[in-house]
Short mmCIF file of C-alpha atoms in Angstrom, two decimals:
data_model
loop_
_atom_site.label_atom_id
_atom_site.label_comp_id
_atom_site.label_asym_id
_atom_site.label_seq_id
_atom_site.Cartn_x
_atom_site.Cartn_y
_atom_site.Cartn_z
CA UNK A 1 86.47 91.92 93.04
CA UNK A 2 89.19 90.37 90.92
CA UNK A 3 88.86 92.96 88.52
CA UNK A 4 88.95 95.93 91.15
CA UNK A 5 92.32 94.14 92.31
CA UNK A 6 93.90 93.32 89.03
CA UNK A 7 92.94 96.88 88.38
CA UNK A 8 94.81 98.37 90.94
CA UNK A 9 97.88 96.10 89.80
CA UNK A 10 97.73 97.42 86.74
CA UNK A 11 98.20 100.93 87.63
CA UNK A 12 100.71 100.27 89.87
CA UNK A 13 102.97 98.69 87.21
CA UNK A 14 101.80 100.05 83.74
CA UNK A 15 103.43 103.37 82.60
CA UNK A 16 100.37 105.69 81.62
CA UNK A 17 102.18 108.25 80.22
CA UNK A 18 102.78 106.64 76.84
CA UNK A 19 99.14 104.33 77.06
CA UNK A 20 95.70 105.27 77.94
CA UNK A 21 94.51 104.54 81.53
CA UNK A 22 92.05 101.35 82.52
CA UNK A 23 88.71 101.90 83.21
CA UNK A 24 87.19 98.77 85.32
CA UNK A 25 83.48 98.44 85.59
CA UNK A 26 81.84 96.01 88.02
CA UNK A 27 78.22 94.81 88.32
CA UNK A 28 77.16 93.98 92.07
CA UNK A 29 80.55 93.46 93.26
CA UNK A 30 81.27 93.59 97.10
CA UNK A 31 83.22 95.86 98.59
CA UNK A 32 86.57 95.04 98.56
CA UNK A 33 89.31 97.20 100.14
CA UNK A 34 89.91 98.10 103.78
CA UNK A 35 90.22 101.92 105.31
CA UNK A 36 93.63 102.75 104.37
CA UNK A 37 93.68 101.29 100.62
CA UNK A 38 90.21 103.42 100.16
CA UNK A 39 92.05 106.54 102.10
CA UNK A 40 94.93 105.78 99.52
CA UNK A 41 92.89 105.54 96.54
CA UNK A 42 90.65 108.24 97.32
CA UNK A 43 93.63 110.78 97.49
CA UNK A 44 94.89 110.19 93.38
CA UNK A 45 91.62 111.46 91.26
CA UNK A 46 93.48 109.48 88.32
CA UNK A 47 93.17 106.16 89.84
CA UNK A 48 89.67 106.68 92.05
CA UNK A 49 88.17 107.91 88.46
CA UNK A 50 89.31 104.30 86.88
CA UNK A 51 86.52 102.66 89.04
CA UNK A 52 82.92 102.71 87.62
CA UNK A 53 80.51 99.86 90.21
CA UNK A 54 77.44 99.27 89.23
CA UNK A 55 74.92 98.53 91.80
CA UNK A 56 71.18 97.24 91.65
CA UNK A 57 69.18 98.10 94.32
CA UNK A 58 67.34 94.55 93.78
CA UNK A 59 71.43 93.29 94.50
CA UNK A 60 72.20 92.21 97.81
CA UNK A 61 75.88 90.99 97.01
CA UNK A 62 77.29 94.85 96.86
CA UNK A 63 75.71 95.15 100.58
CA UNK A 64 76.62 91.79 102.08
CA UNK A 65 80.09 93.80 103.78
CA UNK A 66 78.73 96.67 105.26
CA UNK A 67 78.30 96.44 108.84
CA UNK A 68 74.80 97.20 110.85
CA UNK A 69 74.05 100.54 110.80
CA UNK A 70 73.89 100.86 114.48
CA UNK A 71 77.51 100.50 115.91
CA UNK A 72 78.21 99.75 119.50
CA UNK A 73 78.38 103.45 121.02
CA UNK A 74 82.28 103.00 121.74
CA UNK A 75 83.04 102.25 118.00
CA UNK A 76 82.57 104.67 115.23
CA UNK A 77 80.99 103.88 111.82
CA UNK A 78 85.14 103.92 110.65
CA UNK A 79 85.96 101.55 112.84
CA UNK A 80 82.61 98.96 112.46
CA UNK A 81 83.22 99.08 108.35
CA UNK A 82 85.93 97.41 107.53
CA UNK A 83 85.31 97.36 104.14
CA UNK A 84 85.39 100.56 101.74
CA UNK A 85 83.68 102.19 98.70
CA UNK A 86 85.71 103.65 96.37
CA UNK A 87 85.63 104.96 92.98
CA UNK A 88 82.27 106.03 91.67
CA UNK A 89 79.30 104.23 92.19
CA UNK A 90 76.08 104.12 89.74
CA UNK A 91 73.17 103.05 91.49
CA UNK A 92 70.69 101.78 89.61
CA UNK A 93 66.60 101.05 90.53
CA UNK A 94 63.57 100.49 87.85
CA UNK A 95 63.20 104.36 88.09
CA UNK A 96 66.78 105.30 86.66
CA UNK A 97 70.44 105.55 88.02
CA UNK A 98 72.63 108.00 88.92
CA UNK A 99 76.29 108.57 89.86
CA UNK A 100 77.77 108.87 93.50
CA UNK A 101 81.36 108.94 94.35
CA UNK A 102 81.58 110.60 98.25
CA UNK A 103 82.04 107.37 100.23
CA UNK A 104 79.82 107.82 102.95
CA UNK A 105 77.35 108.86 100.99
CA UNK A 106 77.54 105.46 98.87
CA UNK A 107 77.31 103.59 102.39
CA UNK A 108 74.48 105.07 102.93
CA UNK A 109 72.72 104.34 100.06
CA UNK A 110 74.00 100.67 99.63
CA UNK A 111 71.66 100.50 102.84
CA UNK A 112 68.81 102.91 102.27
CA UNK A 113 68.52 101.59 98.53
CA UNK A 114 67.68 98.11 98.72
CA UNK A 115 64.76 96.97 97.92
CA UNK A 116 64.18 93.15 99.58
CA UNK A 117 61.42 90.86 98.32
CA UNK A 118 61.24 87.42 96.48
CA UNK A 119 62.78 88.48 93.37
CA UNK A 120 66.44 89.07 95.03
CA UNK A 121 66.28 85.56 95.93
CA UNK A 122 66.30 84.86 91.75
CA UNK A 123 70.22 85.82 91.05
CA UNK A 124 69.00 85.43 87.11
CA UNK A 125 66.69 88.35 87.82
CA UNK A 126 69.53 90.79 89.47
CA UNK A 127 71.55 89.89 86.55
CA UNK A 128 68.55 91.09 83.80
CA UNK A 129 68.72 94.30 85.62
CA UNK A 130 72.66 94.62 85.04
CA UNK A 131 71.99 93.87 81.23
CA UNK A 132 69.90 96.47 80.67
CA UNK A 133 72.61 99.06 82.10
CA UNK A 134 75.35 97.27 79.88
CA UNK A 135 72.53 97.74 76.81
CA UNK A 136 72.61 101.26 77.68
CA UNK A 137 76.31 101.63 77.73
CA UNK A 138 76.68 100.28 74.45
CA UNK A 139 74.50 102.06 72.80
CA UNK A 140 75.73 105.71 74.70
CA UNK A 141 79.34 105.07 74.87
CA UNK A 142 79.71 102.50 71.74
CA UNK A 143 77.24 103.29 69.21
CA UNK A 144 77.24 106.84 70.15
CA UNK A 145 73.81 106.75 70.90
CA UNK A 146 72.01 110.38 71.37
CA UNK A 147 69.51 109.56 74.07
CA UNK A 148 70.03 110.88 77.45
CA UNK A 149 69.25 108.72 80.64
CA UNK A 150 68.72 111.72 83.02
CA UNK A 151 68.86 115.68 82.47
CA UNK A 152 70.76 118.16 84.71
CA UNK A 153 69.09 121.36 84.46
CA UNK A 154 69.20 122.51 88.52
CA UNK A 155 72.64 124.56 89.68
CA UNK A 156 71.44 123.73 93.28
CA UNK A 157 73.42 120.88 95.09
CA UNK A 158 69.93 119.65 97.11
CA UNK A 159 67.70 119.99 94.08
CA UNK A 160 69.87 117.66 92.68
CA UNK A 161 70.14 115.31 95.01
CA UNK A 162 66.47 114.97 95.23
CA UNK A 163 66.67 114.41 91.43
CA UNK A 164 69.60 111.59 92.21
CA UNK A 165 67.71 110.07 94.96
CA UNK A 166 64.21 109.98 92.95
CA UNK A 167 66.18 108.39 90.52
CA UNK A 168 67.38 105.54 91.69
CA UNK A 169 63.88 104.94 93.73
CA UNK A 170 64.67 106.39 97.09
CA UNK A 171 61.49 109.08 96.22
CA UNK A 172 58.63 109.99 94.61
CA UNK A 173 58.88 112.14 90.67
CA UNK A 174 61.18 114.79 91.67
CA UNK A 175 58.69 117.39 90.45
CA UNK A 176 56.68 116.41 93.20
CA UNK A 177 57.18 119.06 95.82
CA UNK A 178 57.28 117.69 100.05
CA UNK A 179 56.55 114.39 99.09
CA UNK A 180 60.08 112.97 99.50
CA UNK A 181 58.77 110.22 102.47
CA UNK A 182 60.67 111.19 105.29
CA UNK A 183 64.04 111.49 103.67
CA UNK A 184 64.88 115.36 104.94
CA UNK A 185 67.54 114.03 106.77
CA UNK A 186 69.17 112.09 104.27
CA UNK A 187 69.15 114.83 102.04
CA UNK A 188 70.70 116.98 104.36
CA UNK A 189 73.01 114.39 105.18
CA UNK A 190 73.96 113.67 101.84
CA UNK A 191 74.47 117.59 100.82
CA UNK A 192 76.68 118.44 104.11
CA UNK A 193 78.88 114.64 102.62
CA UNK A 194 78.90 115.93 99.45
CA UNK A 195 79.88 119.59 100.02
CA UNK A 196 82.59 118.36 102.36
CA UNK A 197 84.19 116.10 99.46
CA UNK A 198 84.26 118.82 97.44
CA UNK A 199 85.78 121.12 99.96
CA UNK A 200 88.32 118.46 100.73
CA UNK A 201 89.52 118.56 96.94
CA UNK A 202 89.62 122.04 96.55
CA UNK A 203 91.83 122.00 99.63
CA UNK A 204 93.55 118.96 99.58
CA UNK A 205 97.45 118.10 99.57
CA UNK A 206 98.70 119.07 96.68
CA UNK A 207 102.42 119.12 96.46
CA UNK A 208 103.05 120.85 93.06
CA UNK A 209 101.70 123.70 94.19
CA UNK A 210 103.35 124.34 97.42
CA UNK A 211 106.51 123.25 95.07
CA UNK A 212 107.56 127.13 95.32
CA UNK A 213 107.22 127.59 98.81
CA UNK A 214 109.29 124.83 99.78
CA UNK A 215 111.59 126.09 97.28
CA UNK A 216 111.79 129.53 99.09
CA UNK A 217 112.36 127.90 102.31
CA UNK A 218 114.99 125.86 100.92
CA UNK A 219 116.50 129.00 99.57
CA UNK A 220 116.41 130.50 103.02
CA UNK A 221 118.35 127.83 104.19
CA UNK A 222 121.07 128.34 102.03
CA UNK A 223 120.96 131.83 103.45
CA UNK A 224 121.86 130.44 106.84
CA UNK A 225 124.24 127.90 106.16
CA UNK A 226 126.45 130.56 104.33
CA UNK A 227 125.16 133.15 107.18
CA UNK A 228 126.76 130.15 109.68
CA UNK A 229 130.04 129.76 107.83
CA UNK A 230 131.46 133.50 107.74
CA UNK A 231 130.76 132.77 111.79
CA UNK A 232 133.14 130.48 111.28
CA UNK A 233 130.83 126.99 112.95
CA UNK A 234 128.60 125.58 109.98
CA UNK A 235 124.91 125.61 110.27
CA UNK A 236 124.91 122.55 112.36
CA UNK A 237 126.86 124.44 115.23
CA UNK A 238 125.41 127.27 114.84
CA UNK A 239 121.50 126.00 114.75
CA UNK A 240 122.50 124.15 117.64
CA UNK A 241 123.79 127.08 119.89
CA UNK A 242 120.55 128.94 118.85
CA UNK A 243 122.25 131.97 120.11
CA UNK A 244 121.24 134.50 116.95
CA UNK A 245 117.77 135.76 115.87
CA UNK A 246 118.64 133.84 112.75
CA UNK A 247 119.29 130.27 114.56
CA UNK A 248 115.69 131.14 115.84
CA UNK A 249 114.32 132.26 112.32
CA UNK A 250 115.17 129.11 110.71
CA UNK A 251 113.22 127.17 113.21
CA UNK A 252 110.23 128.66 111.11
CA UNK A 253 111.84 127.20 107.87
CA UNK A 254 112.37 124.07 109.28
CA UNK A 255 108.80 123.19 110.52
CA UNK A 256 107.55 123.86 107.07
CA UNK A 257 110.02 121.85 105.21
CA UNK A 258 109.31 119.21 107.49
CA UNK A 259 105.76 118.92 107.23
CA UNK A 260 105.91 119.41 103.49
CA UNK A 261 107.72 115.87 103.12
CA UNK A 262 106.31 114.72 105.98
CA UNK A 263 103.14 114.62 104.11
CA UNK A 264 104.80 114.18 100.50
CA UNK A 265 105.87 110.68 102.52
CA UNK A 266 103.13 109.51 103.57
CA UNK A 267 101.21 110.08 100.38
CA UNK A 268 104.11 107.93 98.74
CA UNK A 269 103.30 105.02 101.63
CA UNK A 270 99.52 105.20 101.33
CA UNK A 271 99.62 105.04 97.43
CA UNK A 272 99.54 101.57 96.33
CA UNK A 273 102.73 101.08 94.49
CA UNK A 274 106.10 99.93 94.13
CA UNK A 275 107.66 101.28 97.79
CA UNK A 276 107.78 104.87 96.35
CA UNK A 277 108.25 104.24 92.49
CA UNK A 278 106.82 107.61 91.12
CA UNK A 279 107.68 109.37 94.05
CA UNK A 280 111.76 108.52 93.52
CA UNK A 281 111.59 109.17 89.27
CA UNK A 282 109.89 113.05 90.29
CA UNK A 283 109.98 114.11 93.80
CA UNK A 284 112.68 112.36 95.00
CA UNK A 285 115.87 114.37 94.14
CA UNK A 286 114.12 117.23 95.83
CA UNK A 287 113.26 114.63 99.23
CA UNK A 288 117.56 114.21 99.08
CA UNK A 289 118.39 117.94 99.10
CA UNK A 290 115.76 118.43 101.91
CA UNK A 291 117.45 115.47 104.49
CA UNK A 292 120.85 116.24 103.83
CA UNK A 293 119.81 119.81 104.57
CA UNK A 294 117.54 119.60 107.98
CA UNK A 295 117.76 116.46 109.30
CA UNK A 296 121.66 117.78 110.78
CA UNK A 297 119.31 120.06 112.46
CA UNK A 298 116.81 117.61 113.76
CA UNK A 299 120.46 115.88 115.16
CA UNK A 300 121.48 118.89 116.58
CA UNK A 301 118.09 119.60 118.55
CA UNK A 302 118.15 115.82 119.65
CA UNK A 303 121.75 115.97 121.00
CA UNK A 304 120.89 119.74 122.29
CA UNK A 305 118.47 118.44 124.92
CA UNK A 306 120.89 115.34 126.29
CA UNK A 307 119.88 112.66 123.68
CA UNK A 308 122.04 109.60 122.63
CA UNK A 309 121.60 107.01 119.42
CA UNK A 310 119.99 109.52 117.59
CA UNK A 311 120.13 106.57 114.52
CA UNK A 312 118.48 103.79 116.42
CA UNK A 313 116.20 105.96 119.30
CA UNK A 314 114.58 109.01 117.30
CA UNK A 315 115.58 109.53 113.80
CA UNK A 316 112.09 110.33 112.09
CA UNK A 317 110.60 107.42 109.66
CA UNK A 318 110.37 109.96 106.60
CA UNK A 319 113.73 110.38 106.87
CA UNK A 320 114.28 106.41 106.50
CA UNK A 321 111.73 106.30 103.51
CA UNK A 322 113.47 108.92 101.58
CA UNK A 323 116.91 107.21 102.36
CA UNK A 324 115.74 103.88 101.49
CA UNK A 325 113.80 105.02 98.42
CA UNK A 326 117.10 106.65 97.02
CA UNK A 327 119.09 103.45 97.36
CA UNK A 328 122.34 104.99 97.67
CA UNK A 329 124.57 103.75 95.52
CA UNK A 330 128.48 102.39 97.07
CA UNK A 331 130.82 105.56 97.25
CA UNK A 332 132.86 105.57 94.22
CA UNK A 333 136.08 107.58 93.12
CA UNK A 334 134.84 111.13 92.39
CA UNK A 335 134.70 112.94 88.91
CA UNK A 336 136.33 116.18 88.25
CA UNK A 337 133.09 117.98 88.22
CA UNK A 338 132.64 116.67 92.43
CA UNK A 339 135.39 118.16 93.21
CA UNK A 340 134.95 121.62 91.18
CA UNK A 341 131.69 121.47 93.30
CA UNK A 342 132.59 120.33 97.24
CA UNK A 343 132.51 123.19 98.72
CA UNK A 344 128.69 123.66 97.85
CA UNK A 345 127.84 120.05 98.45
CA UNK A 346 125.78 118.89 101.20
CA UNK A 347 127.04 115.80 102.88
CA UNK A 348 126.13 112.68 101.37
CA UNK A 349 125.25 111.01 104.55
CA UNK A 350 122.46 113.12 106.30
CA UNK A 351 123.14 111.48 109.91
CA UNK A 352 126.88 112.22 109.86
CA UNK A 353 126.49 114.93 112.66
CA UNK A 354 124.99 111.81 114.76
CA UNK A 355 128.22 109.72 114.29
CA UNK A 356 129.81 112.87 115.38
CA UNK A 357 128.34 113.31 118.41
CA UNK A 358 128.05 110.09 119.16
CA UNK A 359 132.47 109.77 118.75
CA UNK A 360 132.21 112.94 120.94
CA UNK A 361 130.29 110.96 123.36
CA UNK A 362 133.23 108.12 123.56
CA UNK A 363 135.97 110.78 123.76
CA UNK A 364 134.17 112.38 126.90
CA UNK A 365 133.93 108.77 128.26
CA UNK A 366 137.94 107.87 127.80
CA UNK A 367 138.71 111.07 129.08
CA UNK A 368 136.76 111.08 132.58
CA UNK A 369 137.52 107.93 132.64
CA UNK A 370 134.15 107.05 133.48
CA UNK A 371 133.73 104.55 130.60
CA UNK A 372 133.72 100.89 132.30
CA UNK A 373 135.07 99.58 128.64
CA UNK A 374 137.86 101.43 127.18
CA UNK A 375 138.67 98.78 124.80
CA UNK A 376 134.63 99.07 123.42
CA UNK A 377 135.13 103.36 123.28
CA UNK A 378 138.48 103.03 121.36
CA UNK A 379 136.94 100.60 118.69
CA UNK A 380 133.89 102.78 117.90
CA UNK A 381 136.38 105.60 117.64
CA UNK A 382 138.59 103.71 115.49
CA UNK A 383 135.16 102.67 113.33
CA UNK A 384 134.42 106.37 112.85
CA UNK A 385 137.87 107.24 111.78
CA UNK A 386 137.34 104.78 108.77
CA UNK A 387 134.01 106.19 108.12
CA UNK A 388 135.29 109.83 107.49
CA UNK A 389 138.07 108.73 105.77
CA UNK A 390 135.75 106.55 103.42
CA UNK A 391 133.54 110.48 103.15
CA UNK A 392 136.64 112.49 102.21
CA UNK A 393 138.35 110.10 100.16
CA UNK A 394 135.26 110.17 97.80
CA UNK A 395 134.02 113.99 98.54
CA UNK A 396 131.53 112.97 100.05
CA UNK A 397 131.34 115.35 103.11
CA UNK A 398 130.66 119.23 103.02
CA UNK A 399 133.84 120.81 104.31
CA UNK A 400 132.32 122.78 106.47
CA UNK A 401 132.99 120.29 108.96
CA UNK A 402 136.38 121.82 108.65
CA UNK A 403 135.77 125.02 110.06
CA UNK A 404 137.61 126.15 113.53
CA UNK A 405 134.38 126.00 115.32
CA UNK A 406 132.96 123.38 114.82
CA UNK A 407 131.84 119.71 116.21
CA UNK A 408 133.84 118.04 113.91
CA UNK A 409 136.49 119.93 115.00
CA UNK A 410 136.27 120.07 118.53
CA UNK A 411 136.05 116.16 118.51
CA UNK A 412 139.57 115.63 116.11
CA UNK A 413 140.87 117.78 118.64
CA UNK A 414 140.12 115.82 121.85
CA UNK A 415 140.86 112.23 120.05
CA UNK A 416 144.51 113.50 118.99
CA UNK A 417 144.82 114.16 122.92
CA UNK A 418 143.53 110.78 123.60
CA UNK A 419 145.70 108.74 121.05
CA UNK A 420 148.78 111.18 121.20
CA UNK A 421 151.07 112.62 118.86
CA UNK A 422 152.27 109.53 117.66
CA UNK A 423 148.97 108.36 116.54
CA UNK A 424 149.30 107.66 112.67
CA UNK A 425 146.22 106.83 110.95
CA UNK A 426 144.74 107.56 107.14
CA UNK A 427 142.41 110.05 108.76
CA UNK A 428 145.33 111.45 110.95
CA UNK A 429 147.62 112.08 107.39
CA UNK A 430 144.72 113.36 105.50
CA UNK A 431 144.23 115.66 108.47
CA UNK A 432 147.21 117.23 107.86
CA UNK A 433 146.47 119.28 104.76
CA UNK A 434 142.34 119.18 105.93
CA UNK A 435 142.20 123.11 104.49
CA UNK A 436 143.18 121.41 100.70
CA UNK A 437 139.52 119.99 100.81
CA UNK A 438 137.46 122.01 100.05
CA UNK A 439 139.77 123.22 96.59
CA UNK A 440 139.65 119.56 95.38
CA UNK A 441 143.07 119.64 95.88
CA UNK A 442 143.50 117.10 98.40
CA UNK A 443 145.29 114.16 97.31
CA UNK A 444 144.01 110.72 98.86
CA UNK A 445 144.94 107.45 98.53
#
């Protein structure tokens, strides 16, 4: 078991694309990893394949942490095993072995495999058996040996399994036809496991190649935020009036974009590793462009319907994963090449339409009058002014918050009323020559 976990470390932290990969064996080790660490594993081929356990079927040490076979009826077998195959399992009887790597099917036959009786009690037995496989290992993998152990000569899936289980002592010689002792429905069990695994990997996750059609979607988007702009309100505005067949067309982009990293997240989360390492160094430039483009639109849906604290009531966990995993760096003063480039950027901070909204929210409060702490309203405005300053100082912000119609606008335009025309602020000067942004022309101290 301390193998399987240094293992596991090792993948985590070694970089395999300049060394080979481990490959851990194990002889009657227990089963060592819970449901989601096996779910984990079993999703990355490359690390499940590193796994080779050996099994006896005179062993009871590998079986020891399987639960009874016969659950209470309001628990599933899921829930009663709490501890997980993974990797591939060769189980081994005085008949042969053979290889098995669908987990349930290795549960299974852990159970159905062992053989009890006075020599299990005699560890120095068990451990005789496991010599003989290492013998065999040596001289195949090693010396190069050109004996074979089993041959494969059947293309069908439950010929073959009666071959695997007559190997490893579950039935009689394989070429014995209808004697298989009452095992039917363990060989259909076994085939419908095994099938399904190999269903599951033909049709599993795999994010390289749906790589193009998030990249299509993407480039839709970028159809409607220019689409948005010659209406003169930005995307944000616009998605959020939904009054166009195209506000309503993008909520088709959206859904797939979202699910896409949705799931790209959680594979990042379930992998055992460094809180995202490998996902930041490949997919995680692509995870940026994606919240800075649709999360606004999640904030505009949220505020839409009546919502408040989008940050701290509803903003989506993937979107905090791919935020944290970036790491931001501190704004700094901006190159020549940012400021070439504003006017295609995407704002740096993907919740800035939430601070909006939310300063909107204070500006309606001041004005009704229905705000039972001016002096609290006034601050957060005050704290927001600072934080777009901070945003256009270092070109940081798209300027299409700068266009006539929209939020961004309609909010400067009721604080000016609030705070009056001899309000002077570094937001209120900047303000003044707003239209310079998006040019890089805008001087700021």
């Amino acid at each position: 078991s301390v193998a399987i976990l240094f293992t596991l470390w090792l993948l985590e932290t070694i970089d395999f694309s300049i060394t080979k990969r481990p490959l851990c064996i194990t002889f009657g080790s227990p089963l060592v990893v819970n449901n989601g660490l096996q779910n984990a594993i079993l999703k990355y081929p490359t690390w499940s394949s590193c796994f080779l356990h050996v099994v006896s079927d005179q062993d009871p040490f590998p079986r020891v942490l399987i639960a009874p076979h016969n659950p209470p009826a309001t628990e599933s077998a899921s829930q009663t095993n709490v501890y997980k195959p993974f990797g591939t399992f060769l189980l081994y009887s005085k008949s042969g072995c053979s290889c098995f790597e669908d987990s349930q099917t290795i549960l299974e036959l852990l159970m159905a495999t062992y053989s009890e009786g006075p020599e299990n009690q005699n560890p120095n037995q068990v451990l005789e058996l496991y010599e003989k496989i290492v013998e065999y290992l040596s001289r195949k993998v090693i010396c190069m040996d050109a004996t074979r152990l089993l041959q494969w000569t059947t293309p069908q899936r439950a010929d073959i399994i009666n071959i695997q289980l007559a190997v490893i002592g579950l039935m009689g010689p394989p070429q014995l036809q209808g004697q298989n002792n009452g095992l039917d429905n363990l060989i259909t069990k076994i085939e419908k496991q095994e099938t399904e695994l190999a269903e599951s990997r033909r049709q599993g996750f795999d994010p390289s190649k749906k790589l193009n059609e998030v990249k299509i979607n993407m480039a839709n988007l970028e159809w409607y935020k220019k689409y948005s702009k010659e209406r003169g309100m930005g995307y944000y505005d616009s998605f959020k009036s939904g009054s166009t067949q195209p506000d309503i067309t993008v909520v088709g982009f959206k859904k797939i974009l979202t699910q896409y990293w949705v799931d790209m997240v959680d594979e990042a989360e379930k992998k055992p590793q460094k809180e995202g390492a490998s996902f930041r160094t490949r997919w995680l430039g692509a995870g940026t462009n994606y919240r800075r483009m649709i999360e606004p639109l999640d904030i505009a849906e949220y505020y839409k319907g009546g919502g408040q604290d989008y940050i701290k009531s509803r903003r989506p966990e993937h979107y905090k994963k791919l935020e944290q995993w970036l790491k931001e760096k501190p704004l700094s003063v901006p190159n020549k090449l940012k400021k070439q480039n504003v006017a295609s950027n995407l704002t740096e901070d993907s919740c800035f339409w939430a601070h909006v909204e939310e300063a909107r929210i204070s500006c309606q409060l001041l004005s009704s009058r229905e705000s039972s702490d001016t002096e609290k309203e006034l601050k957060k405005l005050r704290k927001f002014e600072n934080y777009v300053y901070d945003l256009m100082k270092y070109y940081a912000v798209s300027p299409e918050i700068f266009l006539p119609q929209s939020s961004f606008m309609q909010w400067w335009k009721d604080y000016e009323k609030i705070m009056g025309t001899s309000y002077s602020s570094n937001l209120s000067n900047l303000m003044k020559d707003y239209d310079k942004y998006a040019t890089g022309s805008l001087e700021i101290p």
